[in-house]
């Protein structure tokens, strides 16, 4: 059995730096639910990421685009200055992210039971590399077990991203489980190459309509650990 983990909002709480930046910049302008804003920002973040991949916007425009679109949904017109201030605070709090205790227990358990693990994340090598270092993922993952989309040349949900991991690690798809929080990116992508999937739906998102389904769905680290233990038998 092989376990491949997503990173953003799976191995750590991606909302934390967003929520703190929101408090610094926009909390006095709206009473909108911060988690709903965060969920929207994730959609626009993916949108901006793929726009940059296609050469439609520059790398520097990705974050302002994401923030402007998120707050436009609650009728706030974000100025360039506000977008820059939000990004500054976001990057600051991003330097203080950590792996939650529940996820640490899962990774410790995997190491203890000698379960082969790896991580696959979308993003730029520089930015994701900083997160990986801040999170201290080297405690559980060797360098060769961490795959960043810019480094492998393909981004989730492109099946080639998952195949690159599969080929590099020489793993059997029938014995491989992917764990991620984003249905459209993680579940759809992993299922396209025949992997099993645990949808870590801790944001309680609604499952999109369609034929593709996760093999298992959990909404907390406690449930995730229980599911992994049951799979191991």
Coordinates of C-alpha atoms in Angstrom, one line a residue:
X1 CA 0.0 0.0 0.0
X2 CA 1.3 3.5 -0.9
X3 CA -0.1 6.8 0.4
X4 CA 0.4 10.0 -1.6
X5 CA -0.6 13.2 0.1
X6 CA -1.6 16.6 -1.2
X7 CA 0.1 19.4 0.7
X8 CA -2.0 22.6 0.7
X9 CA -5.0 22.4 3.0
X10 CA -4.3 18.7 3.6
X11 CA -1.0 18.5 5.5
X12 CA -1.6 22.0 7.1
X13 CA -4.4 24.5 7.5
X14 CA -4.2 26.7 4.4
X15 CA -7.0 29.0 5.7
X16 CA -5.0 30.2 8.7
X17 CA -2.7 32.7 6.9
X18 CA -5.7 33.8 4.8
X19 CA -7.9 34.4 7.8
X20 CA -5.2 36.4 9.6
X21 CA -4.5 38.5 6.5
X22 CA -8.3 39.1 6.2
X23 CA -8.4 40.4 9.8
X24 CA -5.6 42.8 9.0
X25 CA -7.0 44.2 5.8
X26 CA -10.7 43.6 5.2
X27 CA -12.4 42.6 8.4
X28 CA -13.7 46.1 9.0
X29 CA -15.3 46.3 5.5
X30 CA -17.4 43.1 5.5
X31 CA -19.1 40.7 7.9
X32 CA -18.9 37.9 5.3
X33 CA -18.0 34.5 6.6
X34 CA -14.2 34.1 6.4
X35 CA -14.4 30.4 5.6
X36 CA -16.7 31.1 2.6
X37 CA -14.3 33.8 1.4
X38 CA -11.4 31.4 1.8
X39 CA -13.2 28.7 -0.2
X40 CA -13.9 31.2 -3.0
X41 CA -10.2 32.3 -2.9
X42 CA -9.2 28.7 -3.4
X43 CA -11.3 28.5 -6.6
X44 CA -9.9 31.7 -7.9
X45 CA -6.4 30.7 -6.9
X46 CA -6.6 27.6 -9.1
X47 CA -8.1 29.7 -11.8
X48 CA -5.2 32.2 -11.6
X49 CA -2.7 29.4 -11.5
X50 CA -3.9 27.8 -14.7
X51 CA -4.2 31.2 -16.4
X52 CA -0.6 31.8 -15.6
X53 CA 0.3 28.3 -16.9
X54 CA -1.4 29.3 -20.2
X55 CA 0.5 32.6 -20.3
X56 CA -2.7 34.7 -19.9
X57 CA -1.4 36.5 -16.8
X58 CA 2.0 37.1 -15.2
X59 CA 3.1 35.3 -12.0
X60 CA 3.0 38.7 -10.3
X61 CA -0.7 39.1 -11.2
X62 CA -1.8 35.7 -9.8
X63 CA -2.3 36.8 -6.2
X64 CA -3.9 40.2 -6.8
X65 CA -6.3 38.5 -9.3
X66 CA -7.3 35.9 -6.7
X67 CA -7.9 38.5 -4.0
X68 CA -9.8 40.9 -6.2
X69 CA -12.1 38.2 -7.5
X70 CA -12.7 36.8 -4.0
X71 CA -13.8 40.1 -2.5
X72 CA -15.7 41.2 -5.5
X73 CA -18.1 38.4 -4.6
X74 CA -19.0 40.4 -1.5
X75 CA -19.1 43.8 -3.3
X76 CA -15.6 45.0 -2.2
X77 CA -13.5 46.6 -4.9
X78 CA -10.0 45.8 -4.0
X79 CA -7.4 48.4 -4.9
X80 CA -3.8 47.5 -5.9
X81 CA -2.6 48.9 -2.6
X82 CA -5.0 46.7 -0.6
X83 CA -4.2 43.6 -2.7
X84 CA -0.5 44.3 -2.1
X85 CA -1.1 44.8 1.7
X86 CA -3.1 41.6 1.9
X87 CA -0.4 39.6 0.1
X88 CA 2.2 41.1 2.4
X89 CA 0.3 39.9 5.5
X90 CA -0.5 36.6 3.9
X91 CA 3.2 35.9 3.1
X92 CA 4.1 36.9 6.7
X93 CA 1.6 34.5 8.3
X94 CA 2.5 31.8 5.8
X95 CA 6.0 31.7 7.4
X96 CA 4.3 30.5 10.6
X97 CA 2.3 27.6 9.3
X98 CA 2.7 24.2 11.0
X99 CA 1.5 20.6 10.6
X100 CA -1.4 20.1 13.0
X101 CA -1.0 17.5 15.7
X102 CA -3.6 15.2 14.2
X103 CA -1.8 15.1 10.8
X104 CA 1.5 14.6 12.6
X105 CA 0.1 11.5 14.3
X106 CA -0.9 10.2 10.9
X107 CA 2.5 10.7 9.3
X108 CA 4.2 9.3 12.4
X109 CA 1.9 6.2 12.2
X110 CA 2.9 5.8 8.5
X111 CA 6.6 5.9 9.3
X112 CA 6.1 3.5 12.2
X113 CA 4.3 1.0 10.1
X114 CA 6.8 1.6 7.2
X115 CA 4.0 2.6 4.8
X116 CA 5.6 4.1 1.6
X117 CA 4.5 7.7 1.5
X118 CA 5.0 10.7 -0.8
X119 CA 3.6 14.2 -1.5
X120 CA 2.3 15.7 -4.7
X121 CA 1.5 19.5 -4.8
X122 CA 0.7 22.1 -7.4
X123 CA 2.8 25.3 -7.4
X124 CA 6.1 26.9 -8.0
X125 CA 9.2 25.1 -6.7
X126 CA 10.4 28.2 -4.8
X127 CA 7.1 29.0 -3.1
X128 CA 6.2 25.3 -2.3
X129 CA 9.8 24.6 -1.3
X130 CA 9.6 27.4 1.4
X131 CA 6.3 25.9 2.7
X132 CA 7.8 22.4 2.8
X133 CA 10.8 23.7 4.8
X134 CA 8.6 25.7 7.2
X135 CA 6.4 22.7 7.8
X136 CA 9.4 20.5 8.5
X137 CA 8.1 17.8 6.1
X138 CA 11.6 16.4 5.9
X139 CA 10.8 14.7 9.2
X140 CA 8.5 12.3 7.3
X141 CA 9.4 12.7 3.6
X142 CA 12.7 12.2 1.8
X143 CA 13.5 14.8 -0.9
X144 CA 12.8 12.2 -3.6
X145 CA 9.3 11.7 -2.2
X146 CA 8.1 15.3 -2.6
X147 CA 6.8 16.2 -6.1
X148 CA 6.0 19.8 -7.1
X149 CA 4.1 20.5 -10.3
X150 CA 6.6 23.0 -11.7
X151 CA 9.4 20.5 -11.1
X152 CA 7.6 17.6 -12.9
X153 CA 6.2 19.7 -15.7
X154 CA 2.5 18.9 -15.1
X155 CA -0.2 20.2 -12.7
X156 CA -3.0 18.3 -11.1
X157 CA -5.6 17.2 -12.2
X158 CA -3.5 16.4 -15.4
X159 CA -3.1 12.7 -15.3
X160 CA 0.5 13.1 -16.3
X161 CA 1.3 14.7 -12.9
X162 CA 0.1 11.5 -11.1
X163 CA 1.8 9.2 -13.7
X164 CA 5.1 11.1 -13.1
X165 CA 4.9 10.2 -9.4
X166 CA 3.9 6.6 -10.2
X167 CA 6.8 6.1 -12.6
X168 CA 9.4 7.8 -10.4
X169 CA 8.4 5.7 -7.3
X170 CA 7.7 2.6 -9.3
X171 CA 4.4 2.0 -7.5
X172 CA 1.4 -0.1 -8.5
X173 CA -1.7 2.1 -9.1
X174 CA -3.9 -0.6 -7.6
X175 CA -2.0 -0.4 -4.4
X176 CA -1.9 3.4 -4.3
X177 CA -4.2 5.8 -2.4
X178 CA -4.2 9.6 -2.8
X179 CA -5.3 11.9 0.0
X180 CA -6.4 15.4 -0.9
X181 CA -8.9 18.1 -0.1
X182 CA -9.9 19.4 -3.5
X183 CA -12.3 17.2 -5.4
X184 CA -11.8 18.7 -8.9
X185 CA -8.0 18.6 -8.6
X186 CA -7.2 15.7 -6.3
X187 CA -10.0 13.2 -6.6
X188 CA -10.6 13.7 -10.3
X189 CA -6.8 13.6 -11.1
X190 CA -6.0 10.6 -9.0
X191 CA -9.0 8.6 -10.2
X192 CA -8.0 9.3 -13.9
X193 CA -4.9 7.0 -13.4
X194 CA -6.6 4.3 -11.5
X195 CA -5.5 5.3 -8.0
X196 CA -7.8 5.0 -5.0
X197 CA -8.7 8.2 -3.3
X198 CA -9.6 9.4 0.2
X199 CA -11.3 12.8 -0.1
X200 CA -10.2 14.8 3.0
X201 CA -13.3 17.0 2.9
X202 CA -12.7 18.9 6.1
X203 CA -14.2 22.1 4.5
X204 CA -17.5 20.2 4.0
X205 CA -17.7 21.0 0.3
X206 CA -20.5 19.6 -1.8
X207 CA -19.5 16.8 -4.1
X208 CA -19.7 17.9 -7.8
X209 CA -22.2 16.1 -10.0
X210 CA -20.8 13.4 -12.2
X211 CA -19.7 9.8 -12.3
X212 CA -16.4 10.3 -10.5
X213 CA -16.5 9.6 -6.8
X214 CA -13.9 9.2 -4.1
X215 CA -13.4 5.7 -2.6
X216 CA -13.7 7.2 0.9
X217 CA -14.6 10.6 2.3
X218 CA -13.6 11.9 5.7
X219 CA -13.9 15.3 7.3
X220 CA -11.3 15.3 10.1
X221 CA -7.8 14.1 10.9
X222 CA -9.3 11.7 13.4
X223 CA -11.5 10.1 10.7
X224 CA -8.6 10.1 8.3
X225 CA -6.3 8.2 10.7
X226 CA -9.1 5.7 11.4
X227 CA -9.6 5.2 7.6
X228 CA -5.9 4.6 7.0
X229 CA -5.7 2.1 9.9
X230 CA -8.6 0.2 8.5
X231 CA -7.0 0.1 5.0
X232 CA -3.8 -1.3 6.5
X233 CA -5.9 -3.9 8.3

